[in-house]
PDB file of C-alpha atoms and ligand atoms in Angstrom:
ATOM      1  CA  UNK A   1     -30.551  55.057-159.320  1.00 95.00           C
ATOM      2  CA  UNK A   2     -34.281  54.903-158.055  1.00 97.00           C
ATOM      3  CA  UNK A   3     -34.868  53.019-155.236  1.00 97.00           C
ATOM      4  CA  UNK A   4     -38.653  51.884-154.273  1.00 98.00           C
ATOM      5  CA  UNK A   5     -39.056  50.840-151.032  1.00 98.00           C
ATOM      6  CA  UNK A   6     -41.705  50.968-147.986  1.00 98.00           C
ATOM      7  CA  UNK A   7     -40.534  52.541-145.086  1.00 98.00           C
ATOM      8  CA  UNK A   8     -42.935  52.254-142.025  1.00 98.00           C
ATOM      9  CA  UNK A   9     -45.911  51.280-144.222  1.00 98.00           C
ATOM     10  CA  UNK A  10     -45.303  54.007-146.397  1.00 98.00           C
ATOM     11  CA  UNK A  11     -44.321  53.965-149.904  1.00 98.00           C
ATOM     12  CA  UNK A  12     -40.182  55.972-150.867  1.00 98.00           C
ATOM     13  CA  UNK A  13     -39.015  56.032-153.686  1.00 98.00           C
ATOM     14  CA  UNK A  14     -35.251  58.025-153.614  1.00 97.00           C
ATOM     15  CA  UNK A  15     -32.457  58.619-156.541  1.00 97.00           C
ATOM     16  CA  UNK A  16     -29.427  58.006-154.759  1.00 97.00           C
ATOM     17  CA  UNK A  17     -25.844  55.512-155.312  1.00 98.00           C
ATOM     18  CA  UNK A  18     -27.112  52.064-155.052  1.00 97.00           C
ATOM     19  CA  UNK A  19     -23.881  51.613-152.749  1.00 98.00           C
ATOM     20  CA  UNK A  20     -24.771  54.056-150.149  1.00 98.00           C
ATOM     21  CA  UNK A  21     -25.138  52.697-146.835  1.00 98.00           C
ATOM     22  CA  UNK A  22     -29.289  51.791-145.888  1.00 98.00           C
ATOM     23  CA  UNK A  23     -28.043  53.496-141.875  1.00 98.00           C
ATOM     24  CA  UNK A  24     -27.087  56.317-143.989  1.00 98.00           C
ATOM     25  CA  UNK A  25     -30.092  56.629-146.264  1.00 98.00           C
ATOM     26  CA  UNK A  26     -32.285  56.072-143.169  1.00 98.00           C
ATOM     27  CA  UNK A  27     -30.674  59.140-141.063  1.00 98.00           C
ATOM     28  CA  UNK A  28     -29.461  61.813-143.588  1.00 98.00           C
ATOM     29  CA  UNK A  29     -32.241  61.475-146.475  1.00 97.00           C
ATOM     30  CA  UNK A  30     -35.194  60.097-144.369  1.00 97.00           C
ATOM     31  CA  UNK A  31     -34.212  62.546-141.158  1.00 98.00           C
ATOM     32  CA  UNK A  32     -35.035  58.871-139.861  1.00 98.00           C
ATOM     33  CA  UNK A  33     -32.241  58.895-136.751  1.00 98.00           C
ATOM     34  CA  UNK A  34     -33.300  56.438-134.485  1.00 98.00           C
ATOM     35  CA  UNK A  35     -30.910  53.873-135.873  1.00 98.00           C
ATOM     36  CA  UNK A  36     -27.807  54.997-134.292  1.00 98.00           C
ATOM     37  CA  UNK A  37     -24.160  53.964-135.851  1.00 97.00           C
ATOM     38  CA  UNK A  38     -21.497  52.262-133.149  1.00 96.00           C
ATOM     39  CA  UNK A  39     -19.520  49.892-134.923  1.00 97.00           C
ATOM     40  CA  UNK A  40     -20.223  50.387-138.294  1.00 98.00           C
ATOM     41  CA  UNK A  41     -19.129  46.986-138.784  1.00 98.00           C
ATOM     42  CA  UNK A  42     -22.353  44.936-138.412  1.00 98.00           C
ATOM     43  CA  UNK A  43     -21.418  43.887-134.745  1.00 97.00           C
ATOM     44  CA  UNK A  44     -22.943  45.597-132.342  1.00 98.00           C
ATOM     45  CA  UNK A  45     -26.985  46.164-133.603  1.00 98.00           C
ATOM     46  CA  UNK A  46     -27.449  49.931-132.571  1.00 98.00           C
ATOM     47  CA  UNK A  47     -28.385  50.313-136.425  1.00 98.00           C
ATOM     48  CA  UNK A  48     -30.870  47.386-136.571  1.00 98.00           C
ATOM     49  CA  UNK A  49     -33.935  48.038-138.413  1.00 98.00           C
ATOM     50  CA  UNK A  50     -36.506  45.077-139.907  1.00 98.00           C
ATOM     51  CA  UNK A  51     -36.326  44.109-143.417  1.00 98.00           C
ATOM     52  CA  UNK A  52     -39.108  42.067-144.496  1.00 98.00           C
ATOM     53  CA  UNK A  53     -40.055  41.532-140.603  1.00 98.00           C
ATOM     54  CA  UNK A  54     -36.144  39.984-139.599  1.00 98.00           C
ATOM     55  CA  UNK A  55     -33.789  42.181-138.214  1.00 98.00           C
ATOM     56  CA  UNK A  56     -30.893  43.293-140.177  1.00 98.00           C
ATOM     57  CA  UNK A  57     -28.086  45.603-139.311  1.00 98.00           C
ATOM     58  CA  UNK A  58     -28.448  48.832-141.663  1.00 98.00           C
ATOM     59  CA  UNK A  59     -24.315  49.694-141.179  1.00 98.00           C
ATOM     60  CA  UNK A  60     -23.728  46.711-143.529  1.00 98.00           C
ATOM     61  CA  UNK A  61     -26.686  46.821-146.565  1.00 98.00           C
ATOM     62  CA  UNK A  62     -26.350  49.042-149.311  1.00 98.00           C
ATOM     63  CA  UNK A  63     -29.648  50.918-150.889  1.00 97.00           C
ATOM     64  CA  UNK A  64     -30.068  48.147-153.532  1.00 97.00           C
ATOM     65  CA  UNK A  65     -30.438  45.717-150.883  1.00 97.00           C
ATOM     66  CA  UNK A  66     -33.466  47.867-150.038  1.00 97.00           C
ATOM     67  CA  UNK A  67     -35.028  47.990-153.501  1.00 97.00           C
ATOM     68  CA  UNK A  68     -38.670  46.608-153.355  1.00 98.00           C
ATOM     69  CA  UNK A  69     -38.330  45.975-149.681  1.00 98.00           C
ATOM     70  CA  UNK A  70     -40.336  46.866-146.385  1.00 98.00           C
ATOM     71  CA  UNK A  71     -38.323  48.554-143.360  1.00 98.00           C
ATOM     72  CA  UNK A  72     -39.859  49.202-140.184  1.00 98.00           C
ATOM     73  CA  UNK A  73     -37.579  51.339-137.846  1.00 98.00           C
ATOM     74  CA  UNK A  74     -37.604  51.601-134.432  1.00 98.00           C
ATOM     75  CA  UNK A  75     -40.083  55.237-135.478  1.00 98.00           C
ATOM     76  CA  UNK A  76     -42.352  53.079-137.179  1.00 98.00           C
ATOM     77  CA  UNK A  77     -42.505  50.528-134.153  1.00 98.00           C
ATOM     78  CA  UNK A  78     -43.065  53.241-131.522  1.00 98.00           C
ATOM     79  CA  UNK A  79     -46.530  54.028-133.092  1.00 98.00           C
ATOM     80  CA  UNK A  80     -47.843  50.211-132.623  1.00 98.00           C
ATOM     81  CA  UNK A  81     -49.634  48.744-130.443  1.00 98.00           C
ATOM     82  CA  UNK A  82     -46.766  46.313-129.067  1.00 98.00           C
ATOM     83  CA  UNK A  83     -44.302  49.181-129.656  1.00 98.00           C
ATOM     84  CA  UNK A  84     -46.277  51.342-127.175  1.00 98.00           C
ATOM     85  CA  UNK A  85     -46.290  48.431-124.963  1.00 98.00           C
ATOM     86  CA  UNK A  86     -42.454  47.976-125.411  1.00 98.00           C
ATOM     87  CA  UNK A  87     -42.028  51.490-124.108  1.00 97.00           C
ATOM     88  CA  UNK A  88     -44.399  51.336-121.055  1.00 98.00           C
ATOM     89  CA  UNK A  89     -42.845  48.250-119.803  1.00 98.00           C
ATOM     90  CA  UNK A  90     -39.054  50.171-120.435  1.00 97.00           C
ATOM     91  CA  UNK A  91     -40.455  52.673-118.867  1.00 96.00           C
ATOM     92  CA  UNK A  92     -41.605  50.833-115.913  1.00 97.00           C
ATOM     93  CA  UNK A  93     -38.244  48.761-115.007  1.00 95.00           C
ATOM     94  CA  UNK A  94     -36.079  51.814-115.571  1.00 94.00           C
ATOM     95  CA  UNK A  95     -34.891  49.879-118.650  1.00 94.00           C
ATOM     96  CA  UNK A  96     -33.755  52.906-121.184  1.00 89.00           C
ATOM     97  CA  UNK A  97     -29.973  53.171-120.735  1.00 86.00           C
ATOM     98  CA  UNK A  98     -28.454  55.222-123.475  1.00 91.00           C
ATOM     99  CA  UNK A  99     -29.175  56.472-126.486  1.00 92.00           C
ATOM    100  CA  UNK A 100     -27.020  54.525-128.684  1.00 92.00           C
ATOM    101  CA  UNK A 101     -27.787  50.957-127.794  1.00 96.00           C
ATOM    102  CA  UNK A 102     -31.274  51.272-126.929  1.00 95.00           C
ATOM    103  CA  UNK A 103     -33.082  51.892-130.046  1.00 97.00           C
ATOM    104  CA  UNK A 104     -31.434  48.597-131.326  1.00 98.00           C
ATOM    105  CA  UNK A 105     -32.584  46.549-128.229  1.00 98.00           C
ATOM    106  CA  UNK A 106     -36.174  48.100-129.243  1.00 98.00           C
ATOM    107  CA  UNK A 107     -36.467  47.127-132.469  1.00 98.00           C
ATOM    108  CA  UNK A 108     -35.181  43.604-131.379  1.00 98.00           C
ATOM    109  CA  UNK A 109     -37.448  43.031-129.140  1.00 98.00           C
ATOM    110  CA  UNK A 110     -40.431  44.291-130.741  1.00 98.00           C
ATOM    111  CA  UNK A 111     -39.285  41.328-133.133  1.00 98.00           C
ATOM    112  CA  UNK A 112     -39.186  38.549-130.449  1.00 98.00           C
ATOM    113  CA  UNK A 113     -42.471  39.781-129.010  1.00 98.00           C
ATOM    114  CA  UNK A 114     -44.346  39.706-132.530  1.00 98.00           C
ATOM    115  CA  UNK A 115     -42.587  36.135-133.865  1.00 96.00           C
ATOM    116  CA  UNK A 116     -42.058  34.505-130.970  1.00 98.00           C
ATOM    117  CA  UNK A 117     -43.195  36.463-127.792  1.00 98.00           C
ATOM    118  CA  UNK A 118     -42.877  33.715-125.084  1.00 98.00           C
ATOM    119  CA  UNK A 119     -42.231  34.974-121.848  1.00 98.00           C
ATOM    120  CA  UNK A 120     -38.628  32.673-121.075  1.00 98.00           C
ATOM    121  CA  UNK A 121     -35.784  34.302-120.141  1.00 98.00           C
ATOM    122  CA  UNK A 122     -33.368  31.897-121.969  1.00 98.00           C
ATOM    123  CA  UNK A 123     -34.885  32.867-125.144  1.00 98.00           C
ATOM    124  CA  UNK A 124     -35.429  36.663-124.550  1.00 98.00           C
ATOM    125  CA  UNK A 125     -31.480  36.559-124.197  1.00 98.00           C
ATOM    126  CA  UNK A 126     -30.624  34.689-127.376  1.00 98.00           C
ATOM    127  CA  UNK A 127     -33.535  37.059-129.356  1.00 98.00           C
ATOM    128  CA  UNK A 128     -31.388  40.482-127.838  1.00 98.00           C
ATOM    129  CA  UNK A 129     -27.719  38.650-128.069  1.00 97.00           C
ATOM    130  CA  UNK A 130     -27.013  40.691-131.552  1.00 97.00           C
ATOM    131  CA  UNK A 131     -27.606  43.709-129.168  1.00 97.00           C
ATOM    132  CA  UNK A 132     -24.478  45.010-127.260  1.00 96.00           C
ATOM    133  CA  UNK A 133     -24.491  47.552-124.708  1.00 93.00           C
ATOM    134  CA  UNK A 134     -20.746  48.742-123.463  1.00 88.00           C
ATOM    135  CA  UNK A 135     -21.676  50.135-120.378  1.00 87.00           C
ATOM    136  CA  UNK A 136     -24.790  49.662-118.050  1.00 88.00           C
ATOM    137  CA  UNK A 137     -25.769  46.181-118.000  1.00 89.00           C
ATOM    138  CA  UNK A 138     -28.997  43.409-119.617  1.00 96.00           C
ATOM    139  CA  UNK A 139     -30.796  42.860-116.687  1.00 96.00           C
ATOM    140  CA  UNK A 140     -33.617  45.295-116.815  1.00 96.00           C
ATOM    141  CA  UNK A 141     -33.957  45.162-120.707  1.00 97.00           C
ATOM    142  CA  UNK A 142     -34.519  41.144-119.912  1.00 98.00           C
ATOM    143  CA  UNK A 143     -36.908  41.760-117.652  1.00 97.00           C
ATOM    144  CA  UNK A 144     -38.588  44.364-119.349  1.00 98.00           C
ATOM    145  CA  UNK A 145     -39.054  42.547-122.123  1.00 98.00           C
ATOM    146  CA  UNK A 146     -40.222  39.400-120.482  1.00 98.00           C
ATOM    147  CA  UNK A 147     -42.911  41.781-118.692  1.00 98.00           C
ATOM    148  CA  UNK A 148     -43.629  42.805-122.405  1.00 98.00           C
ATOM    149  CA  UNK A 149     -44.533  39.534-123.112  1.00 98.00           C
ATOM    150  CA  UNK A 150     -46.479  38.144-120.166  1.00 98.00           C
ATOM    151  CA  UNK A 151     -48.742  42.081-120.962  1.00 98.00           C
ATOM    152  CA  UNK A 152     -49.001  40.970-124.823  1.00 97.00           C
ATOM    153  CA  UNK A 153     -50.065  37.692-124.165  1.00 95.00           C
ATOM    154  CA  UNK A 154     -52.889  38.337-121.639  1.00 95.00           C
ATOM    155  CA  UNK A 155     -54.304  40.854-123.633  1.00 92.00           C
TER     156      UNK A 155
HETATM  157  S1  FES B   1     -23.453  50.246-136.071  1.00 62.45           S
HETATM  158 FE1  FES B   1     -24.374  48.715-137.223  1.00 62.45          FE
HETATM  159  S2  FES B   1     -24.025  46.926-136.081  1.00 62.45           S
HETATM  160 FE2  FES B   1     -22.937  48.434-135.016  1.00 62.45          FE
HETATM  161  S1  FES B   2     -24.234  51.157-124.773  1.00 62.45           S
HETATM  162 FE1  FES B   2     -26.127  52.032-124.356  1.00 62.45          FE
HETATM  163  S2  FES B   2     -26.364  51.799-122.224  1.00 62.45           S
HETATM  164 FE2  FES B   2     -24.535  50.767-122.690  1.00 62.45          FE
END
């Protein structure tokens, strides 16, 4: 089946089984990989992406739930303006833990800082709870982010 969709402001169209996986369609007939798979069960948001600006979990849609849609990935958000941002401010607190998690936490927060983007703690914490990291710890990805937002709104 033909899919059309917009992926990072660009127009796809793709013939492939309405059933398979959006995570999959992203990584192995995009080449888009920065949406990593972990759970595969829609728990852990390594795979998140934005569909229609509100981030989804691509382990658990199918391609027809992308048919006429827009999808930014965490590629797409690198080359804005508050994606670059993002990244500096990572950069700055030492903030990028693994490879895995992290895009997830990026595209997440790009989210909170373009619908919300209030520098609180409380809510920077509920906006990344769909995010889970096993290993290293929130702290610095809070506090990046809140630095994120203080930057975007003084700009
Ligand atoms: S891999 Fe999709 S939520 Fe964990
Ligand atoms: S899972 Fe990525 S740093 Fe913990």
């Amino acid at each position: 089946m033909k899919i059309n969709m917009k992926i990072n402001n660009k127009p796809v169209t793709i013939d492939v089984d309405p059933m398979k996986r959006l995570l999959d369609i992203l990584r192995e007939d995009l080449h888009l990989t920065g949406a990593k798979e972990s759970c595969g069960e829609g728990e852990c948001g390594s795979c998140t992406i934005l569909l229609d600006g509100n981030p989804v979990t691509s382990c658990i849609l199918n391609a027809i739930h992308a048919e006429n849609r827009e999808i930014l990935t965490v590629e797409g958000i690198a080359q804005t303006k508050a994606g670059k941002l993002l990244i500096d401010c990572f950069d700055e607190t030492n903030a990028v833990q693994c490879g895995f998690c992290f895009p997830g936490f990026m595209v997440s927060s790009y989210h909170y800082l373009m619908y919300d983007g209030e520098p609180n703690l409380d809510k920077i914490k509920h906006a990344l709870a769909g995010n889970i990291c096993r290993c290293t710890g929130y702290q610095k990805i809070f506090r990046s982010l809140y630095l994120a937002c203080e930057r975007w709104q003084k700009r």
